[in-house]
CSV table of C-alpha atoms and ligand atoms in Angstrom, one decimal:
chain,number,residue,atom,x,y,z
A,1003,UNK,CA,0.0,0.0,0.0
A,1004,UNK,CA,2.5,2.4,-1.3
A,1005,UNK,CA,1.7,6.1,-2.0
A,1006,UNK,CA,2.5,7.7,-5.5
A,1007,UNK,CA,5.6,9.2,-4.3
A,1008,UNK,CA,7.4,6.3,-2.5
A,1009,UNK,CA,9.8,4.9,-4.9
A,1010,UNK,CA,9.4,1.1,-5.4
A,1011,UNK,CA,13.3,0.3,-3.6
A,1012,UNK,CA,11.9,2.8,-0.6
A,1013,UNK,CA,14.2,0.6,2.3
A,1014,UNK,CA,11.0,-1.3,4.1
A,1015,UNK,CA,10.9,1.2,7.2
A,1016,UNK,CA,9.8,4.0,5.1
A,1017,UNK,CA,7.2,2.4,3.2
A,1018,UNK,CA,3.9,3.8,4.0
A,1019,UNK,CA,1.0,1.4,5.6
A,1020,UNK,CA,-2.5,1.8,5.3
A,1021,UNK,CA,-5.2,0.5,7.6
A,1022,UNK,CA,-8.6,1.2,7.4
A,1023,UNK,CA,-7.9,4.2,5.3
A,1024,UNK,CA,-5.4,5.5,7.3
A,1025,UNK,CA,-1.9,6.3,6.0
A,1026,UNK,CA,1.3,5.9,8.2
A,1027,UNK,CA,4.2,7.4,6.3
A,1028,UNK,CA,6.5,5.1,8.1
A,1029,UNK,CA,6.5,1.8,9.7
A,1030,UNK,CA,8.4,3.3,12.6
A,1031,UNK,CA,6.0,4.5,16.1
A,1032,UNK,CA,7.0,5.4,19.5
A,1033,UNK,CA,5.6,2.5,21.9
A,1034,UNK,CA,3.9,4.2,24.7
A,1035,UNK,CA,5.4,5.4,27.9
A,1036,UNK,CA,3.6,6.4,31.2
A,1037,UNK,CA,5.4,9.7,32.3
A,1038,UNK,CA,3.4,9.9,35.6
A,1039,UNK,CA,3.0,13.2,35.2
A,1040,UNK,CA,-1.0,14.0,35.6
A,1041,UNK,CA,-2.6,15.3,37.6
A,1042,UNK,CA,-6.3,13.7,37.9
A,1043,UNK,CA,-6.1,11.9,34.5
A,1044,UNK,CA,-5.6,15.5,32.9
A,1045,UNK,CA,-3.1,15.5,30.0
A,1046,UNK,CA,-0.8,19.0,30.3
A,1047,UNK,CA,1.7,20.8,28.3
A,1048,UNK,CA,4.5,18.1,29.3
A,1049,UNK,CA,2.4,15.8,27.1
A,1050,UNK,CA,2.3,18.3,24.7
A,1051,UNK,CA,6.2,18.9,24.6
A,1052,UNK,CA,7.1,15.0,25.3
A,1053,UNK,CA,4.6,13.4,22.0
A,1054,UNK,CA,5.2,16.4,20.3
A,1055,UNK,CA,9.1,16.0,19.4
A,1056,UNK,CA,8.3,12.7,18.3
A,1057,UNK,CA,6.1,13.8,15.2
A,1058,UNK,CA,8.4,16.3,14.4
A,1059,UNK,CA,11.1,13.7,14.3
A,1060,UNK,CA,9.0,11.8,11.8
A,1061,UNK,CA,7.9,9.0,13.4
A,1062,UNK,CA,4.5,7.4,11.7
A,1063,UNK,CA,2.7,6.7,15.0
A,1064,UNK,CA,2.7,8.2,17.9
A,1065,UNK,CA,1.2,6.0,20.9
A,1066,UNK,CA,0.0,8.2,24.1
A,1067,UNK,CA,0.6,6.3,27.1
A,1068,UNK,CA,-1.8,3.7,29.2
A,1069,UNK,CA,-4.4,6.3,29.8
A,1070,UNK,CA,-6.8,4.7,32.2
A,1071,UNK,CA,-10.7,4.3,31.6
A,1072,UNK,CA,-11.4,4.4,35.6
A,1073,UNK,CA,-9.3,6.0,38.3
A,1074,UNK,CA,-9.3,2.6,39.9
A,1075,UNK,CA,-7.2,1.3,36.8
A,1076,UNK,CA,-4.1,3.4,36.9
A,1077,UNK,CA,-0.9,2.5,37.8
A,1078,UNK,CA,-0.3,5.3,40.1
A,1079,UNK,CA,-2.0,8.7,40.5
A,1080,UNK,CA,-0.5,10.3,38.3
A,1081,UNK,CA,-1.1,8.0,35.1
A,1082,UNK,CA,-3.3,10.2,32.2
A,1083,UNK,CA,-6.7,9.4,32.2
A,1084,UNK,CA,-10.1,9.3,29.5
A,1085,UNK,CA,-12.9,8.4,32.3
A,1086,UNK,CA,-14.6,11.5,32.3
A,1087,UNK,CA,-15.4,14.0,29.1
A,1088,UNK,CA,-13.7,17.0,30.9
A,1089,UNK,CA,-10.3,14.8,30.2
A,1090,UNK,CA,-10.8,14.4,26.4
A,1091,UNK,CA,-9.7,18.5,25.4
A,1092,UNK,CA,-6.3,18.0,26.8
A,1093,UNK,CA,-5.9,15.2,24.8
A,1094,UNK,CA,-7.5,16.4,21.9
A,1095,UNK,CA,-4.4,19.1,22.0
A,1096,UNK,CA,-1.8,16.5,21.6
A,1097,UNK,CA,-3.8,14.8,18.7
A,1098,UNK,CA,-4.0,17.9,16.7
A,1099,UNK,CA,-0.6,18.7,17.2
A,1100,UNK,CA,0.6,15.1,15.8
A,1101,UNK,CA,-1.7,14.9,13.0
A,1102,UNK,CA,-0.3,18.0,12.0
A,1103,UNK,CA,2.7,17.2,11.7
A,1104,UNK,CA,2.3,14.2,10.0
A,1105,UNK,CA,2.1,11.0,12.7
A,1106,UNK,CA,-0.9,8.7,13.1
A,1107,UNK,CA,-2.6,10.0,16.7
A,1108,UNK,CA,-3.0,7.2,18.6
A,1109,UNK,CA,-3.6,6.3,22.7
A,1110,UNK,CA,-3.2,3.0,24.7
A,1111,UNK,CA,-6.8,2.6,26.7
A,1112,UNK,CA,-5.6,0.9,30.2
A,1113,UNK,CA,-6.7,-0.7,33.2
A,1114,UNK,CA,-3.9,-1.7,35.9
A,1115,UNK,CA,-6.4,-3.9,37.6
A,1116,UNK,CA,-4.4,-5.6,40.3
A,1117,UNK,CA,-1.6,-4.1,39.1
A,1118,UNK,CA,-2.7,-0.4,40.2
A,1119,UNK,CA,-2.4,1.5,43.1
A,1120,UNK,CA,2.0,1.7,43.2
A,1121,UNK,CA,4.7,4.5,43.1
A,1122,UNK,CA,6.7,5.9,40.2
A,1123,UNK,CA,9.3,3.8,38.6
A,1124,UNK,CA,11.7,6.2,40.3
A,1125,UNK,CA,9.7,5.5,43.8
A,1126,UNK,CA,10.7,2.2,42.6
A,1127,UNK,CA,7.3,1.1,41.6
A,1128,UNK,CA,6.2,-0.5,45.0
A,1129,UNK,CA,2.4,-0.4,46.3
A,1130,UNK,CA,1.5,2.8,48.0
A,1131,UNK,CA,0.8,1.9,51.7
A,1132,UNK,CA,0.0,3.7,54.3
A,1133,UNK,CA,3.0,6.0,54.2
A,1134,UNK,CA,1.9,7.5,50.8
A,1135,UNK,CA,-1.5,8.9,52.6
A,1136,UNK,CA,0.1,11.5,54.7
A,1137,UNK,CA,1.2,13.3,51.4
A,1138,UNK,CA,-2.7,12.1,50.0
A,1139,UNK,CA,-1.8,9.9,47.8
A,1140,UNK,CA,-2.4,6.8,49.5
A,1141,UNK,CA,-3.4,3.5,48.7
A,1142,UNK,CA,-6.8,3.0,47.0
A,1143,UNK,CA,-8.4,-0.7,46.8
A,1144,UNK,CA,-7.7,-2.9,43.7
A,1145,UNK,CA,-9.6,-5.1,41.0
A,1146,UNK,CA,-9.1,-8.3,39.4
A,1147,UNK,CA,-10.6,-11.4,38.4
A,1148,UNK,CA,-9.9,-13.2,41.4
A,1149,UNK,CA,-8.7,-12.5,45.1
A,1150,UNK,CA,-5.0,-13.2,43.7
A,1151,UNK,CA,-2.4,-10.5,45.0
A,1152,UNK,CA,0.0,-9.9,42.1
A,1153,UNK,CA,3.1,-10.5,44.5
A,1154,UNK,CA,4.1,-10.6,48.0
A,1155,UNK,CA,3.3,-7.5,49.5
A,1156,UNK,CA,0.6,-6.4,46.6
A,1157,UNK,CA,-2.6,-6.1,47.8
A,1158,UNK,CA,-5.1,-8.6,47.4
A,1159,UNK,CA,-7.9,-7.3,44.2
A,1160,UNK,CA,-11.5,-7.7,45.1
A,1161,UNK,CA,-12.9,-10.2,43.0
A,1162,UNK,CA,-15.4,-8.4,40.2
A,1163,UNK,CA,-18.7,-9.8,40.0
A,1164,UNK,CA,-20.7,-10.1,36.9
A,1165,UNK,CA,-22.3,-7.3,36.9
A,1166,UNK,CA,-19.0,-5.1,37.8
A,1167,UNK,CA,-17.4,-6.8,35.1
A,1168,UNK,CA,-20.2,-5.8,32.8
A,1169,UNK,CA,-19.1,-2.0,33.6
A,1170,UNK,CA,-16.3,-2.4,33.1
A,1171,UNK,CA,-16.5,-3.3,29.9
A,1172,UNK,CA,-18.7,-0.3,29.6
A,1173,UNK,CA,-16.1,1.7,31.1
A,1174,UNK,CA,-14.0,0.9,27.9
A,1175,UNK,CA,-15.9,1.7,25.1
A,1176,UNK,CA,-17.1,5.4,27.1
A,1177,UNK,CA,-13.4,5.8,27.3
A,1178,UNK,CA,-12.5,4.6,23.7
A,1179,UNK,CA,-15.4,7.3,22.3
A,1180,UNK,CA,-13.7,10.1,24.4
A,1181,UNK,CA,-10.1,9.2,22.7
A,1182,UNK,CA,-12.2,9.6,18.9
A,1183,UNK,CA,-13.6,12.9,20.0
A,1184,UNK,CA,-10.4,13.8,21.2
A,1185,UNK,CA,-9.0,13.1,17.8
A,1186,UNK,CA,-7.3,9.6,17.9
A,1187,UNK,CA,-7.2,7.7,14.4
A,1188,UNK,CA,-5.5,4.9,16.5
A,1189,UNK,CA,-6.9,2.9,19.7
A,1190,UNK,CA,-4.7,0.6,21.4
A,1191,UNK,CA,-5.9,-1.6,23.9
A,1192,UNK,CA,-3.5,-2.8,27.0
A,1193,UNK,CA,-3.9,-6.3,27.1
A,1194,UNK,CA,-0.2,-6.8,28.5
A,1195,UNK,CA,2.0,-6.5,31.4
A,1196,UNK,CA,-0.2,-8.4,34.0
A,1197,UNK,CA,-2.9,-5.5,33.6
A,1198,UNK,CA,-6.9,-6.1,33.7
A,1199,UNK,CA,-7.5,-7.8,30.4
A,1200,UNK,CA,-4.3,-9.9,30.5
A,1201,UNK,CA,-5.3,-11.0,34.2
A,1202,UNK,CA,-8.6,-12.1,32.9
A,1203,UNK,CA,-6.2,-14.2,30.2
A,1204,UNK,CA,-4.1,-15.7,32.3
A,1205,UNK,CA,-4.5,-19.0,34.8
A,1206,UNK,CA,-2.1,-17.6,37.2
A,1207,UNK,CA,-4.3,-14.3,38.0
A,1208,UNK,CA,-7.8,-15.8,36.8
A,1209,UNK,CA,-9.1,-19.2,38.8
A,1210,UNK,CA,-13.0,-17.8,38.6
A,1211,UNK,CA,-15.2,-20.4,37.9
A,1212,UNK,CA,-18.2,-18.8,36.7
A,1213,UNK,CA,-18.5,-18.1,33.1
A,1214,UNK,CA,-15.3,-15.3,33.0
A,1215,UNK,CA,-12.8,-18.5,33.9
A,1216,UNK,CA,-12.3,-22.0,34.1
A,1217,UNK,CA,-11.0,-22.4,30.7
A,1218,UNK,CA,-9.5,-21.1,28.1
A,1219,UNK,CA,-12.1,-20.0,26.5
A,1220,UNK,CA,-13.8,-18.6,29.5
A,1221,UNK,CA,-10.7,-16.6,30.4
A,1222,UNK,CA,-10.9,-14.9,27.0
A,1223,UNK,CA,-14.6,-13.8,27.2
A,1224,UNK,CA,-13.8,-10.5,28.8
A,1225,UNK,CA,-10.8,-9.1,26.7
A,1226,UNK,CA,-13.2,-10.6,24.1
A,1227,UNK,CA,-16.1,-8.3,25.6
A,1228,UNK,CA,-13.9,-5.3,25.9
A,1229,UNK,CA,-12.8,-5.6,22.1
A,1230,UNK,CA,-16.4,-5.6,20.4
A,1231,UNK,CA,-17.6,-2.9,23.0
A,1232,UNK,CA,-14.8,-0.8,21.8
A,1233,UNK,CA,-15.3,-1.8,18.1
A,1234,UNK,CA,-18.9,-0.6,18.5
A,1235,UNK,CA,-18.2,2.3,20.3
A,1236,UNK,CA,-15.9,3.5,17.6
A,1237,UNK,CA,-16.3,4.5,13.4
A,1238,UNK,CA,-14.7,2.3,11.1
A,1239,UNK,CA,-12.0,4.6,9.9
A,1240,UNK,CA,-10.4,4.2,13.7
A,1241,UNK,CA,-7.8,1.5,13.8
A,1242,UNK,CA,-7.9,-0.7,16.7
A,1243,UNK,CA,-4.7,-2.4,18.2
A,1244,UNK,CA,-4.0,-5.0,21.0
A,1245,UNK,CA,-1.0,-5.1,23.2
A,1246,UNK,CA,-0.9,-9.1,24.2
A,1247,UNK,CA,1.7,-10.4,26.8
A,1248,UNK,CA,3.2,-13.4,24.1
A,1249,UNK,CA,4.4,-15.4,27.5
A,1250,UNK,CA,3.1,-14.7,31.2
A,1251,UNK,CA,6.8,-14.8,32.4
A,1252,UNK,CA,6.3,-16.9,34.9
A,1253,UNK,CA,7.9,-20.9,35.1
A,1254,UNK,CA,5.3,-22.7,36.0
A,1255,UNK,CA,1.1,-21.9,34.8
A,1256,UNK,CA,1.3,-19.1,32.5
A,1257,UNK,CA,-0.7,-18.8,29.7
A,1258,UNK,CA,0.9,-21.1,26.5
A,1259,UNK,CA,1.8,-19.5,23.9
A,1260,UNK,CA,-0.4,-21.0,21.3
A,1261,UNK,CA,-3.8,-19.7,23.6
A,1262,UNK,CA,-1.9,-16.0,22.8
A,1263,UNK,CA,-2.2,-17.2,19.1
A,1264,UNK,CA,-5.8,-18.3,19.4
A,1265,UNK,CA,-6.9,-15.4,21.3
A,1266,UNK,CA,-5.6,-13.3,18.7
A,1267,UNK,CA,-7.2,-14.7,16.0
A,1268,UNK,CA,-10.3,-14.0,18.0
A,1269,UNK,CA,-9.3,-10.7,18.7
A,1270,UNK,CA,-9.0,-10.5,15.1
A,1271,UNK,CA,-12.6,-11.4,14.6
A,1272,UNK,CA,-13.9,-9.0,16.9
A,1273,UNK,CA,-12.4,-6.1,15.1
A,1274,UNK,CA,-9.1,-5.6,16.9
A,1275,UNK,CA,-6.6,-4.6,13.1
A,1276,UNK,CA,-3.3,-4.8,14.8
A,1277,UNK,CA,-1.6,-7.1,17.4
A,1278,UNK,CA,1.3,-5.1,19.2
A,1279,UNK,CA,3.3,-7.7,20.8
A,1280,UNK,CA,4.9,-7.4,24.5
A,1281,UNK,CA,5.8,-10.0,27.2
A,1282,UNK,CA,5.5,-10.8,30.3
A,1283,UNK,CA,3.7,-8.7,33.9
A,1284,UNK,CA,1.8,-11.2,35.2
A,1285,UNK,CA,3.9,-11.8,38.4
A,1286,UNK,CA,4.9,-8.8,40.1
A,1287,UNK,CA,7.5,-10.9,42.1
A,1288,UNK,CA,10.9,-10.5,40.4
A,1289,UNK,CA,11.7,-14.3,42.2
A,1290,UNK,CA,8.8,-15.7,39.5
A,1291,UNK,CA,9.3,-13.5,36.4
A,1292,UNK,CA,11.5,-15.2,34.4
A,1293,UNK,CA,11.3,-12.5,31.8
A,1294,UNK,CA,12.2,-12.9,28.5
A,1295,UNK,CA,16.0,-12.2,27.7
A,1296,UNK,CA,16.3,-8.8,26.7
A,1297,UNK,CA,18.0,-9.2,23.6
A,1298,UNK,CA,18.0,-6.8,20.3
A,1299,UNK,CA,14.1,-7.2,19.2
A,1300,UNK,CA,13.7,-9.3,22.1
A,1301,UNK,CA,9.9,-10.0,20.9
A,1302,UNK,CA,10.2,-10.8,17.5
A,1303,UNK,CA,10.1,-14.2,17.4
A,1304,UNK,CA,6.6,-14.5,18.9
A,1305,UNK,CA,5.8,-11.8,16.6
A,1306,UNK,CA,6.5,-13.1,13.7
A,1307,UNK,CA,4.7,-16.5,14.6
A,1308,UNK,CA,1.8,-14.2,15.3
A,1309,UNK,CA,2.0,-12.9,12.0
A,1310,UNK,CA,2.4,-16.1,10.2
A,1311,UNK,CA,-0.5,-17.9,12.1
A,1312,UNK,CA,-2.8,-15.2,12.2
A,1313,UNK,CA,-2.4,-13.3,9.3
A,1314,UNK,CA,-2.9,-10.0,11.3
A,1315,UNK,CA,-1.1,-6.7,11.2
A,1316,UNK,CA,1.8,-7.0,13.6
A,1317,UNK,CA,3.5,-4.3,15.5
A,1318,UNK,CA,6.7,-5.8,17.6
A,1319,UNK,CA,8.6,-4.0,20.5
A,1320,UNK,CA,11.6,-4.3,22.6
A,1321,UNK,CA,15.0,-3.0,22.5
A,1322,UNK,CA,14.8,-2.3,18.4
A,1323,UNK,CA,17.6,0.3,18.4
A,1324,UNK,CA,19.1,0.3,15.1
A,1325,UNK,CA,17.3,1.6,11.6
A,1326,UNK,CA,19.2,-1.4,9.3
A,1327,UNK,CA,17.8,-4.2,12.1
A,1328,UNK,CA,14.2,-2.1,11.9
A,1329,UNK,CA,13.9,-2.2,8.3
A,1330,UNK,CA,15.1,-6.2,8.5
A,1331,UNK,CA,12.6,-6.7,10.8
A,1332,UNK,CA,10.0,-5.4,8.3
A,1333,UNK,CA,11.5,-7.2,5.2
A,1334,UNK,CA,11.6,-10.5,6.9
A,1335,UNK,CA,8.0,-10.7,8.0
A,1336,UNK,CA,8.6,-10.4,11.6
A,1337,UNK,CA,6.3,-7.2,11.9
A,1338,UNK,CA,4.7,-4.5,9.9
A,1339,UNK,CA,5.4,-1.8,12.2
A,1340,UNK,CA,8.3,-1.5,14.6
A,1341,UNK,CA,7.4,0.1,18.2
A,1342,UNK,CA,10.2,2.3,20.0
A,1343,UNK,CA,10.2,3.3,23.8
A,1344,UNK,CA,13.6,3.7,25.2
A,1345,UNK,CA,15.2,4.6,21.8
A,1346,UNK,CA,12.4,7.3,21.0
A,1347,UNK,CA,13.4,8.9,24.4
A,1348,UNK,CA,17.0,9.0,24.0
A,1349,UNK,CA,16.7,10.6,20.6
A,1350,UNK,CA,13.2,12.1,19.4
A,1351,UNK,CA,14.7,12.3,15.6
A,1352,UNK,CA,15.4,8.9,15.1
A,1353,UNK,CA,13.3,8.2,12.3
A,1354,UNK,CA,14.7,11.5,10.0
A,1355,UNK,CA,18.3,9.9,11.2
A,1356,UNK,CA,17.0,6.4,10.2
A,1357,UNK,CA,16.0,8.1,6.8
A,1358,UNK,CA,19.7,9.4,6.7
A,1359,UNK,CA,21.2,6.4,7.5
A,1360,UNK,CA,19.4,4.6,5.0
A,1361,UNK,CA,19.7,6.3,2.2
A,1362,UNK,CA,15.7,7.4,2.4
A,1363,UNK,CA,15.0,11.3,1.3
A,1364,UNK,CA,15.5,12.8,4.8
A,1365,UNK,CA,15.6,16.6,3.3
A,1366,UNK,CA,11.8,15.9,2.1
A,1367,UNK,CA,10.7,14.9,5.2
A,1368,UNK,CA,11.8,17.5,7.8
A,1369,UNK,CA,9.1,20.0,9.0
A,1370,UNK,CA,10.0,22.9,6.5
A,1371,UNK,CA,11.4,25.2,9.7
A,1372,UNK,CA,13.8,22.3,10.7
A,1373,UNK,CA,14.6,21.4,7.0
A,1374,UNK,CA,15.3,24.8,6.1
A,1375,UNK,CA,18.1,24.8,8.3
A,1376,UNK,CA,19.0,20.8,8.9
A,1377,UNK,CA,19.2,20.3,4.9
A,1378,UNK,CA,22.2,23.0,4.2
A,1379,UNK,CA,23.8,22.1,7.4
A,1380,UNK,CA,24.1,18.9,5.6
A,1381,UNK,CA,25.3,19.8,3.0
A,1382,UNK,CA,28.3,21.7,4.9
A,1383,UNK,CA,29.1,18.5,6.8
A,1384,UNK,CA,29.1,16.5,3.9
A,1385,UNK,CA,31.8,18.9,2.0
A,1386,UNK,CA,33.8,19.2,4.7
A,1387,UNK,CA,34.0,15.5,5.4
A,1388,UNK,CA,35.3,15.1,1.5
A,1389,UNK,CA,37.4,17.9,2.2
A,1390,UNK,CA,38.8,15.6,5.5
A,1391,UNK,CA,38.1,17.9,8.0
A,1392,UNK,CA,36.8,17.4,10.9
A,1393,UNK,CA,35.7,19.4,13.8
A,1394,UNK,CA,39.2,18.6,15.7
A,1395,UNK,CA,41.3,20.0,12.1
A,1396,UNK,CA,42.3,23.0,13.7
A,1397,UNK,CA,43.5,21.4,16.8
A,1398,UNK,CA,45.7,19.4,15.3
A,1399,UNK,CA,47.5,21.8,12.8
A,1400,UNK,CA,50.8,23.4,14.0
A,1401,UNK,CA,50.2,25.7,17.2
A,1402,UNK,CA,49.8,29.0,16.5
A,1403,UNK,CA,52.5,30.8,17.1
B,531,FMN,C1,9.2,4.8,30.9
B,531,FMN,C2,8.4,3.6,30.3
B,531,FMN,C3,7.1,3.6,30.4
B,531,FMN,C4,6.3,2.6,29.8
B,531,FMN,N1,4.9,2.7,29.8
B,531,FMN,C5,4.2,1.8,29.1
B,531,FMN,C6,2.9,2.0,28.9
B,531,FMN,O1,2.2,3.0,29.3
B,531,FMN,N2,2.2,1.0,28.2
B,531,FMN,C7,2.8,-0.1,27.7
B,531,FMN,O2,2.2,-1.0,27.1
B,531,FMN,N3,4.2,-0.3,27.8
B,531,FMN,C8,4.9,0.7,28.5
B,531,FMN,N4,6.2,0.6,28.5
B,531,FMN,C9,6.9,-0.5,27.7
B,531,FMN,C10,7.3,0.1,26.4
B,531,FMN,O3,6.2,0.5,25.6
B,531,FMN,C11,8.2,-0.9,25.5
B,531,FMN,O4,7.3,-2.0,25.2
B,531,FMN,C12,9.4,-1.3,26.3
B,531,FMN,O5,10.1,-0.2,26.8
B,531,FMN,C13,10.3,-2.1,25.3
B,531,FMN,O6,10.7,-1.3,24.2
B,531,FMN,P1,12.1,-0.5,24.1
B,531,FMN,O7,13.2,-1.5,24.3
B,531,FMN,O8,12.1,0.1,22.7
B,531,FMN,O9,12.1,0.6,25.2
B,531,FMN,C14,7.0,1.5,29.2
B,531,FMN,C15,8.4,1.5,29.1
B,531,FMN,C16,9.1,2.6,29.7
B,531,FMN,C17,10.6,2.6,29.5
């Protein structure tokens, strides 16, 4: 699905993918990232700034962070939020600003479920207790499929009953209708990392046995739920995406990988376009997680099978640092888009620098105000360099005397 100007040898990364009528101009996206910098669920200008750089560094898809669809489902208190309509205009800001300059809007809907209720990664991450209430931000009580506390010293979730579970669901689609209005043409659903919908998934966090557990299929019957809610709530020109855990992470009950491949086939049935694939969360207890090795594209093995046996779009994430290995990636069949986190953060221009490194027409992508000054900056280095100097010439010519 190539547009008129891409030429046909276009390296793979920079070959534009449509979905649902939507273009991305490059298979490259920034992976979302809680900051933990709301307050109340509101997005603010450090949203603004932070996404921002990110289109104007060319990236194709921009992914807001997990942005809860009930205060009870964020991580911590200050996760972003879409639960009530008076949070959709700050949102609404940062998907103007990206479609403007060129990136696919698009937000990850989240619930932390038993998983919520903890401190900043830099508060390393542990359940807020009693401590955290003097400063009021204490401890609020947690959800989950069963009574199952995610580690030692989590709390325990209360169980949801049918009908809770029915809001929930509820909760979702009210949520993904806000993140339309707001301007989203991208809807990714969090269904990895041990929160809500994967703890409905999984044995370890799910032993109900009413008709949301016991099985297989009876574990998938919520995410399920949430998925055609969502697809209903939505118009068709909105792509909808799923983040699955491939593996639990855990040695001993997790959830086989083949049940991942199934569910996403049925994901795939109830409307969900892409499958963004991630790993592990289910344990909060570093002695169980047996996380997958972080290698380079630590996840593209399972995506790549999830591509093959599914024949879904795939999106794969994890330590992709390098343009000539994203582009691979592509070629190969191991994914359709390649999601960055870390690397995106370390340098916000990655994609114009893949473009550069790979021979792709960097000058013609640059926001004109950048371009007008990056392109003949260029050109300077690049004479120079045939020249042989460098920035170190002068220093290492005779002293001046
Ligand atoms: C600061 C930070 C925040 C993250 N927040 C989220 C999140 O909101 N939702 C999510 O699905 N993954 C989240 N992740 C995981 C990333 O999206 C990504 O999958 C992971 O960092 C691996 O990719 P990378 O090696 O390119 O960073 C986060 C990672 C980091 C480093």
């Amino acid at each position: 699905m190539m547009d008129e100007q891409t030429p046909v040898d276009a390296p793979a990364l920079f070959t534009p993918l449509t979905v649902r009528g939507i273009t991305l101009r490059d298979r490259a996206g920034v992976s979302p990232m809680c900051m933990y910098s709301a307050a109340d669920g509101f997005a603010n200008d450090f949203h603004l700034a932070h996404l921002g750089r990110f289109a104007l560094g060319g990236a194709g898809l921009v992914l807001v962070e997990a942005t809860a669809v009930e205060p009870r489902g964020r991580i911590s208190h200050h996760d972003l939020g879409l639960w009530d309509d008076s949070q959709t205009a700050g949102l609404a800001r940062i998907a103007e600003f990206l479609t403007a300059h060129g990136a696919v809007p698009a937000v990850q809907l989240a619930h932390a479920g038993r998983r919520a209720s903890v401190r900043e990664p830099w508060h390393a991450g542990a359940p807020l207790d009693d401590s955290d209430a003097a400063d009021g931000l204490g401890p609020w009580p947690v959800v989950g499929p069963s009574p199952i506390p995610a580690g030692s010293g989590w709390q325990e979730p209360k169980e949801l009953d049918a009908a809770e579970i029915r809001e929930s669901v509820q909760a979702w689609a009210a949520a993904a209708k806000r993140a339309v209005q707001a301007g989203f043409s991208l809807i990714e659903l969090h269904g990895a990392h041990g929160y809500l919908l994967h703890s409905f998934l999984s044995p370890v966090s799910n032993q109900r046995t009413d008709e949301y557990g016991g099985d297989a299929e009876k574990r998938m019957r919520y995410p399920l739920e949430v998925i055609r809610a969502v697809r209903a709530a939505i118009p068709d020109d909105v792509i909808l995406s799923y983040r699955v855990s491939a593996v639990d992470g855990v040695v001993e009950g997790g959830t086989p990988f083949d049940a991942v491949v199934e569910f996403a086939r049925r994901a795939g049935d109830a409307g969900v376009d892409i499958i963004d694939t991630s790993s592990g969360g289910i344990s909060a207890d570093r002695s169980v997680d047996t996380r997958v090795r972080r290698g380079f594209a630590f996840h593209a093995d399972f995506a790549r099978e999830l591509r093959q046996r599914t024949g879904m779009l795939v999106a794969c994430v994890g330590f992709v640092v390098d343009p000539e290995q994203a582009t691979r990636l592509i070629e190969e069949g191991s994914a359709d888009i390649v999601l960055l986190g870390r690397e995106m953060l370390d340098n916000p221009n990655w994609v114009q620098h893949a473009r550069r490194q790979l021979g792709a027409d960097e000058a013609q992508h640059w926001d004109q105000r950048f371009g007008s000054a990056l392109t003949p900056r260029l050109h300077t280095l690049e004479r120079l360099d045939a020249a042989g100097e460098t920035p170190l010439s002068r220093f290492e010519q005779s002293p001046v005397r």
